GROMACS .gro file of C-alpha atoms in nm:
model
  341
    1UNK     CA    1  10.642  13.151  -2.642
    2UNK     CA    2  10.360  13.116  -2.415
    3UNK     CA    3  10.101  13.229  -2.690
    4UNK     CA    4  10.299  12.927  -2.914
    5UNK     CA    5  10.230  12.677  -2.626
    6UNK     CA    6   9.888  12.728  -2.516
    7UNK     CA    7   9.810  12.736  -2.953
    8UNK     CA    8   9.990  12.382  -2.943
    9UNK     CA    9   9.781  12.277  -2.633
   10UNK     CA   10   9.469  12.375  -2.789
   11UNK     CA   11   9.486  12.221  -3.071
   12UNK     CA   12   9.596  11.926  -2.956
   13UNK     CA   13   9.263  11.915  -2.755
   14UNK     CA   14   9.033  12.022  -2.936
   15UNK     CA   15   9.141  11.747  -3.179
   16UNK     CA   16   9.132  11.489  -2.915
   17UNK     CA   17   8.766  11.624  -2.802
   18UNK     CA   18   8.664  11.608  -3.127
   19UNK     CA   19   8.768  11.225  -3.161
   20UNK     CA   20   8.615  11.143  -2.819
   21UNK     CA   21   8.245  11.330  -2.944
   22UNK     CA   22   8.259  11.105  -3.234
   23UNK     CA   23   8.321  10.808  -3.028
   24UNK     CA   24   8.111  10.898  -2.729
   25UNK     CA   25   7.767  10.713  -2.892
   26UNK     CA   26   7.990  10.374  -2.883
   27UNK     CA   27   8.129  10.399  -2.554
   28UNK     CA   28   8.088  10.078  -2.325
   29UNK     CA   29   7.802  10.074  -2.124
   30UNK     CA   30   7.913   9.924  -1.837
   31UNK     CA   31   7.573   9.792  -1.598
   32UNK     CA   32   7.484   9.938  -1.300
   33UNK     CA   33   7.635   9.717  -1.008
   34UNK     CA   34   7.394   9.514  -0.815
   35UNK     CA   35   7.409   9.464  -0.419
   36UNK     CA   36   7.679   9.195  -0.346
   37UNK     CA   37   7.533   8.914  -0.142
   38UNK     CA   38   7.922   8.874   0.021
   39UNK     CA   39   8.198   9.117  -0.101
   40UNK     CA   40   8.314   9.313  -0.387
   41UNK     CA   41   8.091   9.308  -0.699
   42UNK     CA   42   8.299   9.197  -1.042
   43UNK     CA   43   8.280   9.455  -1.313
   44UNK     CA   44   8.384   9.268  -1.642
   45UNK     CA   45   8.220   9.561  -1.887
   46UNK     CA   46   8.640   9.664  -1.916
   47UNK     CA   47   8.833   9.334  -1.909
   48UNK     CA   48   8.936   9.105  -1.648
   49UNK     CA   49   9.062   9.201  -1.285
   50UNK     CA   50   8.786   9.497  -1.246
   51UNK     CA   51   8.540   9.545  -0.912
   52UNK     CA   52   8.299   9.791  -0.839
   53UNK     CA   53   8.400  10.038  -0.553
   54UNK     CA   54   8.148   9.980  -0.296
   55UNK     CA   55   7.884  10.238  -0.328
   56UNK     CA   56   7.962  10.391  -0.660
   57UNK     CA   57   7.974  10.285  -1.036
   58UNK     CA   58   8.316  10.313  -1.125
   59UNK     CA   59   8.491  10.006  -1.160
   60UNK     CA   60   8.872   9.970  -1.012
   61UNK     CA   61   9.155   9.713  -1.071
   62UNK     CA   62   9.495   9.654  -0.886
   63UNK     CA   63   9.757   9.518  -1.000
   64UNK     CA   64  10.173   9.550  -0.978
   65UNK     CA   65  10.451   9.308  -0.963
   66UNK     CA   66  10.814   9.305  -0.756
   67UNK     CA   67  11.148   9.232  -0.994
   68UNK     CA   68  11.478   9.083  -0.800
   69UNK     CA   69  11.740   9.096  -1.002
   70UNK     CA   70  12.116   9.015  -0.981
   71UNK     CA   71  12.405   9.049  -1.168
   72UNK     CA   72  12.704   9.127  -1.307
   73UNK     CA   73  12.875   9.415  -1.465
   74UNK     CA   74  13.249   9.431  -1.623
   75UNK     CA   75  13.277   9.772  -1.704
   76UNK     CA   76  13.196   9.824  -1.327
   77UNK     CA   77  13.420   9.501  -1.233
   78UNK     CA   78  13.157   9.452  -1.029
   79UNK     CA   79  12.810   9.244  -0.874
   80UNK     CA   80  12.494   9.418  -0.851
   81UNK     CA   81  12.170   9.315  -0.658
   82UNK     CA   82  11.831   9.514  -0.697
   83UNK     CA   83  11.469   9.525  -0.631
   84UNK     CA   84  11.210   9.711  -0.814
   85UNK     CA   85  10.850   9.714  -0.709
   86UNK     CA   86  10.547   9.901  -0.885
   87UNK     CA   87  10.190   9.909  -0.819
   88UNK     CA   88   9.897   9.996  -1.055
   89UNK     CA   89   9.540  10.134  -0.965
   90UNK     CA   90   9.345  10.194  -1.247
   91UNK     CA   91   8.971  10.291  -1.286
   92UNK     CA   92   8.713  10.314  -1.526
   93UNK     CA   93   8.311  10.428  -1.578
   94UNK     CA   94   8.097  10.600  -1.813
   95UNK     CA   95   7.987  10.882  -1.900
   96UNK     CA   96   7.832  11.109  -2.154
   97UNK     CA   97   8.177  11.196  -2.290
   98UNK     CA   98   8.282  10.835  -2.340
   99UNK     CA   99   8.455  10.620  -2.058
  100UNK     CA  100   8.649  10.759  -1.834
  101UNK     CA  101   8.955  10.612  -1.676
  102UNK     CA  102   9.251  10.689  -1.505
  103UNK     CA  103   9.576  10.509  -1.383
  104UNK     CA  104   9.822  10.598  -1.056
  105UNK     CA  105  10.196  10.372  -1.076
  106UNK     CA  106  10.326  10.347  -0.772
  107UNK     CA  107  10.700  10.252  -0.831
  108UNK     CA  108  11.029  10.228  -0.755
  109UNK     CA  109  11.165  10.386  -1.111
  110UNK     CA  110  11.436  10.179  -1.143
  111UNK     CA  111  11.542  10.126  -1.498
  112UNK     CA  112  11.815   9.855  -1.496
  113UNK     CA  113  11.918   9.918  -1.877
  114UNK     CA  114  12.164  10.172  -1.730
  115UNK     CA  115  12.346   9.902  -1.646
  116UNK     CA  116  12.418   9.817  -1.985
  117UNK     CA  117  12.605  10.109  -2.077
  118UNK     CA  118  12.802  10.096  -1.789
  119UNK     CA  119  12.646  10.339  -1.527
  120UNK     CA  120  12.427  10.253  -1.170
  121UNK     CA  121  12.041  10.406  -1.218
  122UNK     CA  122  11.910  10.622  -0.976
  123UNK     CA  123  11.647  10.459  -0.730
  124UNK     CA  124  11.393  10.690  -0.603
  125UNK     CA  125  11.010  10.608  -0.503
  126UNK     CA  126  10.816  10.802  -0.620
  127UNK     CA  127  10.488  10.832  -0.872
  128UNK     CA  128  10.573  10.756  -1.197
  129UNK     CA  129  10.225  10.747  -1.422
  130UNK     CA  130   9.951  10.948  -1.324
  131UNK     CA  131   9.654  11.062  -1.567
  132UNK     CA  132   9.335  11.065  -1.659
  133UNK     CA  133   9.232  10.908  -2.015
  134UNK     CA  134   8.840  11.054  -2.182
  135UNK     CA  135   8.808  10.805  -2.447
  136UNK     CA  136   9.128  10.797  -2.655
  137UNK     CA  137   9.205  11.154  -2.512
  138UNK     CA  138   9.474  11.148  -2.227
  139UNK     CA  139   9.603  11.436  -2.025
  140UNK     CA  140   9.867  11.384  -1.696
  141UNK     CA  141  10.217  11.235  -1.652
  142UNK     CA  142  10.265  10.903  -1.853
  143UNK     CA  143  10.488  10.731  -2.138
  144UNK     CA  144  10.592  10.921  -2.428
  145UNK     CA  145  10.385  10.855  -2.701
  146UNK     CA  146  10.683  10.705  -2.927
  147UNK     CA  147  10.762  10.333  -2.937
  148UNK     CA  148  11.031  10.287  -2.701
  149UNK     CA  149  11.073   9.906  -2.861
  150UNK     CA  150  11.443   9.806  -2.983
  151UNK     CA  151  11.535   9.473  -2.878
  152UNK     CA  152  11.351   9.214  -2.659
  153UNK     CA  153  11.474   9.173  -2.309
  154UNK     CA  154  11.579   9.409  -2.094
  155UNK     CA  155  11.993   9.565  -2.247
  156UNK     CA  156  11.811   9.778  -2.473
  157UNK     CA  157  11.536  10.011  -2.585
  158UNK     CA  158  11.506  10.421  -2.581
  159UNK     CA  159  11.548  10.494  -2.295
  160UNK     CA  160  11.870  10.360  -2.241
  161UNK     CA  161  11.994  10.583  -2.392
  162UNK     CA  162  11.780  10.899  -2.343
  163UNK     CA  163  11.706  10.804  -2.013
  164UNK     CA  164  11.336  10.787  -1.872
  165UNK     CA  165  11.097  10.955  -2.130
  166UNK     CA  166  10.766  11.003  -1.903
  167UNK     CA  167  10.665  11.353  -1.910
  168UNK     CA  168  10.418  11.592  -1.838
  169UNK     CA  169  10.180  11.564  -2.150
  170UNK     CA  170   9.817  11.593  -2.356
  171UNK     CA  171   9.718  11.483  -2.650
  172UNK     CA  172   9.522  11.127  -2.759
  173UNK     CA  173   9.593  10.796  -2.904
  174UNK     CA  174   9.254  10.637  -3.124
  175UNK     CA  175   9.307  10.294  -3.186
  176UNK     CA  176   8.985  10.197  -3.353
  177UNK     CA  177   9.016  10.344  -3.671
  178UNK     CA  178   8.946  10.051  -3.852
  179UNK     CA  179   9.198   9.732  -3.962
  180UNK     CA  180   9.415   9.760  -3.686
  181UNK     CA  181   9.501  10.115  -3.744
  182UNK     CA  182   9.587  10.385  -3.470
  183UNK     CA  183   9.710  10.730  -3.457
  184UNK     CA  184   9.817  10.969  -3.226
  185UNK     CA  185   9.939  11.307  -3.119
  186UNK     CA  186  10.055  11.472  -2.837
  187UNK     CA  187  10.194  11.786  -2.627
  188UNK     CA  188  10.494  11.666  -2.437
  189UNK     CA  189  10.729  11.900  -2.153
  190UNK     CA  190  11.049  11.860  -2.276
  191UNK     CA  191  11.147  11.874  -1.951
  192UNK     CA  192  11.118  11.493  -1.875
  193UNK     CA  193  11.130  11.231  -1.581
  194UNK     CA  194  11.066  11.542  -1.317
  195UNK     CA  195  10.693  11.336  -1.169
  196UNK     CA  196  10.457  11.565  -1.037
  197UNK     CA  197  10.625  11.844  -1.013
  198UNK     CA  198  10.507  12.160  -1.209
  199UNK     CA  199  10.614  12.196  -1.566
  200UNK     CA  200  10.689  12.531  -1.624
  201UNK     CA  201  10.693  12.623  -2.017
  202UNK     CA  202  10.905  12.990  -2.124
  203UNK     CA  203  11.248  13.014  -2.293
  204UNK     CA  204  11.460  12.692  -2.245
  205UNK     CA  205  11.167  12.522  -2.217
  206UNK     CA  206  10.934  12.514  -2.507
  207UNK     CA  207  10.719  12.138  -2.537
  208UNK     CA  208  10.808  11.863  -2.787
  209UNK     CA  209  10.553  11.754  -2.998
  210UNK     CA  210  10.494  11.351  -3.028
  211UNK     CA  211  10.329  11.172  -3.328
  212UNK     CA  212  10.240  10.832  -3.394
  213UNK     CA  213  10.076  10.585  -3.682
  214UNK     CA  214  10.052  10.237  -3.696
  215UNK     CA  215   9.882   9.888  -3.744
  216UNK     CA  216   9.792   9.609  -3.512
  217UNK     CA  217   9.642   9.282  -3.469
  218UNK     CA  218   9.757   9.141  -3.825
  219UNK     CA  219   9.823   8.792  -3.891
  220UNK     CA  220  10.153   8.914  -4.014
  221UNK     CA  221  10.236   9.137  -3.675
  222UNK     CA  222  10.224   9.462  -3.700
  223UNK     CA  223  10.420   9.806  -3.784
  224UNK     CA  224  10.397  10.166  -3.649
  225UNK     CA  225  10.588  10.510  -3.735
  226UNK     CA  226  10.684  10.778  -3.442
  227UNK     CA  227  10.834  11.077  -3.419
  228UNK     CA  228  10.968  11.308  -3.188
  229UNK     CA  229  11.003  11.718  -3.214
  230UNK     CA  230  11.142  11.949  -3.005
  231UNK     CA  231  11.001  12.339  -3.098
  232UNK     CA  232  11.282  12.461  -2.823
  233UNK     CA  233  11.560  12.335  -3.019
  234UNK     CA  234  11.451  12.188  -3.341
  235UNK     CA  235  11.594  11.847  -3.252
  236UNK     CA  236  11.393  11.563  -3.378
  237UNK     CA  237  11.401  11.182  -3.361
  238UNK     CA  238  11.181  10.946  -3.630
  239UNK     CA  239  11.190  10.599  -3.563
  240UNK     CA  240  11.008  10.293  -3.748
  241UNK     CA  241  10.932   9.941  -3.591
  242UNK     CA  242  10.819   9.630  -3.750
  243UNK     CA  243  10.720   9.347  -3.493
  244UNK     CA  244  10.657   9.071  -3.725
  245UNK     CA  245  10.505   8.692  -3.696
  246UNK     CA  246  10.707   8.456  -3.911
  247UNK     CA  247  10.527   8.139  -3.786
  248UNK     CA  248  10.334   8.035  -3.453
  249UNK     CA  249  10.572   8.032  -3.240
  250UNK     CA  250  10.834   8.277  -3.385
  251UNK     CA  251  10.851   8.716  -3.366
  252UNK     CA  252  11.104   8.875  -3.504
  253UNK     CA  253  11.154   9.292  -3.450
  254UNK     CA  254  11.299   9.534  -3.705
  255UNK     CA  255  11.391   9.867  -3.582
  256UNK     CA  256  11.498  10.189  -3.767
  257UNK     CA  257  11.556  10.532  -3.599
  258UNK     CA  258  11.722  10.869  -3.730
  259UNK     CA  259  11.717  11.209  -3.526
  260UNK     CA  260  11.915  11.510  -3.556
  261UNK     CA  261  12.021  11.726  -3.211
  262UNK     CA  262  12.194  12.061  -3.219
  263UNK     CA  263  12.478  11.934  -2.979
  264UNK     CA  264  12.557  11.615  -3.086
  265UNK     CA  265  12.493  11.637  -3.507
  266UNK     CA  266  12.277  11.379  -3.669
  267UNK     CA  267  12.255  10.992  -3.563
  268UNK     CA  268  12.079  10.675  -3.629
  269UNK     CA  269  12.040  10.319  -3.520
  270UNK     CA  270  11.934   9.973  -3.654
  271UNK     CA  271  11.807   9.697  -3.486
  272UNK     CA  272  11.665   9.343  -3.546
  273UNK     CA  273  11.628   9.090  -3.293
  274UNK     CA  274  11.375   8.739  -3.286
  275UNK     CA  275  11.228   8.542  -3.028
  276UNK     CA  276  11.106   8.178  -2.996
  277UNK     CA  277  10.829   7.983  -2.796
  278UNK     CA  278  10.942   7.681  -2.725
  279UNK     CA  279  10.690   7.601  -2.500
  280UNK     CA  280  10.351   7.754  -2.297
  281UNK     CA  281  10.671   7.836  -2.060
  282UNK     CA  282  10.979   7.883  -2.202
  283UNK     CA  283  11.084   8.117  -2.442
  284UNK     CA  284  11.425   8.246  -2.585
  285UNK     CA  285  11.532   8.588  -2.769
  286UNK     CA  286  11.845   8.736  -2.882
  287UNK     CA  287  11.918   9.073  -3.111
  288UNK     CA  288  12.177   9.285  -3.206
  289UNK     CA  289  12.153   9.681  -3.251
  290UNK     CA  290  12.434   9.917  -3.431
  291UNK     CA  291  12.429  10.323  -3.339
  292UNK     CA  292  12.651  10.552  -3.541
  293UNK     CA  293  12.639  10.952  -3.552
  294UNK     CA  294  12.844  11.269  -3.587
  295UNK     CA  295  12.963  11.266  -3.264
  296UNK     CA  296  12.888  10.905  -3.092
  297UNK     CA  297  13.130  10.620  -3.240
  298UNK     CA  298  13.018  10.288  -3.384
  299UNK     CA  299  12.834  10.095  -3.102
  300UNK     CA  300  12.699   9.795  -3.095
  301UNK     CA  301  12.495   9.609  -2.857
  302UNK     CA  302  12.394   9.244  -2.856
  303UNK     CA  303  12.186   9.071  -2.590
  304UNK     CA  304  12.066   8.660  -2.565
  305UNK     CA  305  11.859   8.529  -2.316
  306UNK     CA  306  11.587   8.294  -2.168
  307UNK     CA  307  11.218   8.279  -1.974
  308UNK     CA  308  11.094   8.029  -1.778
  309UNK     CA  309  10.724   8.035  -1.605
  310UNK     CA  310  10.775   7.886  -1.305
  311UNK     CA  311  10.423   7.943  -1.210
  312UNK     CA  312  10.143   8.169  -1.322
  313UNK     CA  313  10.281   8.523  -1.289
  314UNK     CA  314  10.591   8.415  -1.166
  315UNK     CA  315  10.865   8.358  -1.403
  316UNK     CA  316  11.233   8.386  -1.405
  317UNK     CA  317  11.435   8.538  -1.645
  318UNK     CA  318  11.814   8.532  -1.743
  319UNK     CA  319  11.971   8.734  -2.000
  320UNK     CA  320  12.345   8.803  -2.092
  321UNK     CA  321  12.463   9.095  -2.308
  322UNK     CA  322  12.734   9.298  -2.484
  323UNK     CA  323  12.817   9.654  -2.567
  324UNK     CA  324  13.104   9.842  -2.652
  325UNK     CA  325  12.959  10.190  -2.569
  326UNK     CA  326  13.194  10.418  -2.378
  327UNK     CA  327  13.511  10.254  -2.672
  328UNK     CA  328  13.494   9.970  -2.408
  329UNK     CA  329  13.411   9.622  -2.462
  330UNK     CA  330  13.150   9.544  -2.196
  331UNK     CA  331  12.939   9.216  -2.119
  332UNK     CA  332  12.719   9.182  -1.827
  333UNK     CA  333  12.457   8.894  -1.710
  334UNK     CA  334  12.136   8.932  -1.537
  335UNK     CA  335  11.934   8.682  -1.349
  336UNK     CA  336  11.575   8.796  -1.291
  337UNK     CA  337  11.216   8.707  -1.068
  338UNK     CA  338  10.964   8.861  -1.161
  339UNK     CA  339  10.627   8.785  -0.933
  340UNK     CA  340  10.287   9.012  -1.106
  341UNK     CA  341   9.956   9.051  -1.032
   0.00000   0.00000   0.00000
């Protein structure tokens, strides 16, 4: 097992150096900072929000935001108040290999879709991304590499079900091969949502391994293919998402998914859900998703709901929604403000 998981890891790097030697004679060159006359010195060579830290070339930006939310649950009978904060520090430079960069997330970890299918999330603080990135190589604890992505809002997407998918990984993610299209592969612990703590690979534990293709940036939207694979079990999860631009102002989001798990038999879901700008502020979605498997009843899950920008980086958001997971008819409503930086 361990010579299987240190092959997987290897490979999986060595593919990702490969990429980032390729890419290394395009890196951005970001210029050397001058003295500030009064203050921090911008850095703009890797978007907006970046400074230098004083006294060295690598360029830092901070960011985060703080979500209140309230609402209400009936398969709890019940009102529900909660606040999730997260903070970002992320950091960039250059180097011979390529730019370098890593991000730290500060956050709460609160992941309100539980309350959807009728169960309270745990809240613990905590660390919940933190990794280093060599080009499109990455190696730390982040997001799975699948798309998450089922309906807009916040009642549904993977993770409501599976629960939090960050995990202990390696691999890379190129998104500059050309017309939009990106590809990636990875070395996940199976293990998942365990932070910083040491992942430990032997029997029971054996990694998953993540893939991903796709396109981006198209006039049309764009599309992308992901799959999941666990080499402890053999249980695997595809999935296929379509985010698609009918006009201006209107997306629209096709979703597809089939996996198979030793304790639960085959499964799959589909999803399709729309959105609408009505103005630079306000904006409206709605969707509906169906799940059916061996040994999970028909469930369905249908959410509608509203933005409103009440200022820059502050908006508020309601949203009201339906499931009958659990054979129980369940709606809930959610009132959200969201304040980012």
């Amino acid at each position: 097992m361990k010579k299987s998981f240190l092959t997987l890891v290897s490979s999986t790097f060595l593919l990702a150096a490969g990429i980032v030697s390729a890419q290394a004679a395009d890196a951005i060159v970001a210029a050397p900072p001058e003295a500030p006359a009064n203050g921090v010195q911008i850095c703009d060579a890797f978007g907006t929000g970046y400074f230098y830290i004083p006294g060295s070339e690598t360029c830092m930006k901070i960011g985060g935001r703080i979500a209140v939310t309230a609402g209400y649950d009936s398969f709890l009978d019940a009102g529900y108040s909660s606040v999730e904060a997260r903070m970002d520090v992320d950091t960039k430079s250059d180097s011979e290999l390529g730019t370098i960069g890593t991000k730290i997330r500060l956050s709460s970890q609160g992941n309100l879709d539980a309350y959807t299918l009728g169960g309270v999330p745990n809240r613990e603080e905590g660390v919940e991304l933190a990794y280093i990135t060599v080009g499109p190589a990455f190696a730390g604890y982040k997001e799975s590499l699948i798309n998450k992505d089922i309906l807009y809002g916040d009642s549904l997407d993977l993770e409501t079900y599976l629960g939090s998918l960050n995990t202990t990984t390696i691999g890379f993610l190129a998104d500059n091969l050309g017309g939009g299209f990106y590809a990636g592969l990875a070395v996940e612990n199976r293990d998942r949502d365990n932070g910083l703590e040491t992942a430990v690979y032997r029997d029971g534990n054996a990694p998953d391994i993540a893939g991903r293709f796709g396109i981006a940036g198209q006039s049309w939207g764009g599309a992308d293919f992901s799959a999941l694979y666990s080499t402890e079990t053999d249980d695997y999860l595809l999935k296929a998402t379509a985010d698609l631009k009918a006009f201006d102002k209107a997306d629209f989001r096709l979703t597809a998914g089939y996996g198979d798990t030793d304790n639960a038999g085959d499964y799959y879901i589909l999803a399709a859900a729309g959105k609408y700008a009505f103005t630079d502020k306000v904006s409206a979605f709605t969707g509906v998703s169906y799940l059916h498997g061996d040994a999970i009843e028909d469930v369905w899950t249908a959410n509608l709901g509203a933005s409103y920008a009440l200022a820059t980086n502050f908006d508020v958001k309601g949203e009201a929604y339906y499931t009958d997971w659990k054979s129980d008819d369940t709606v809930g409503t959610k009132l959200t403000f969201v304040r980012s930086w």
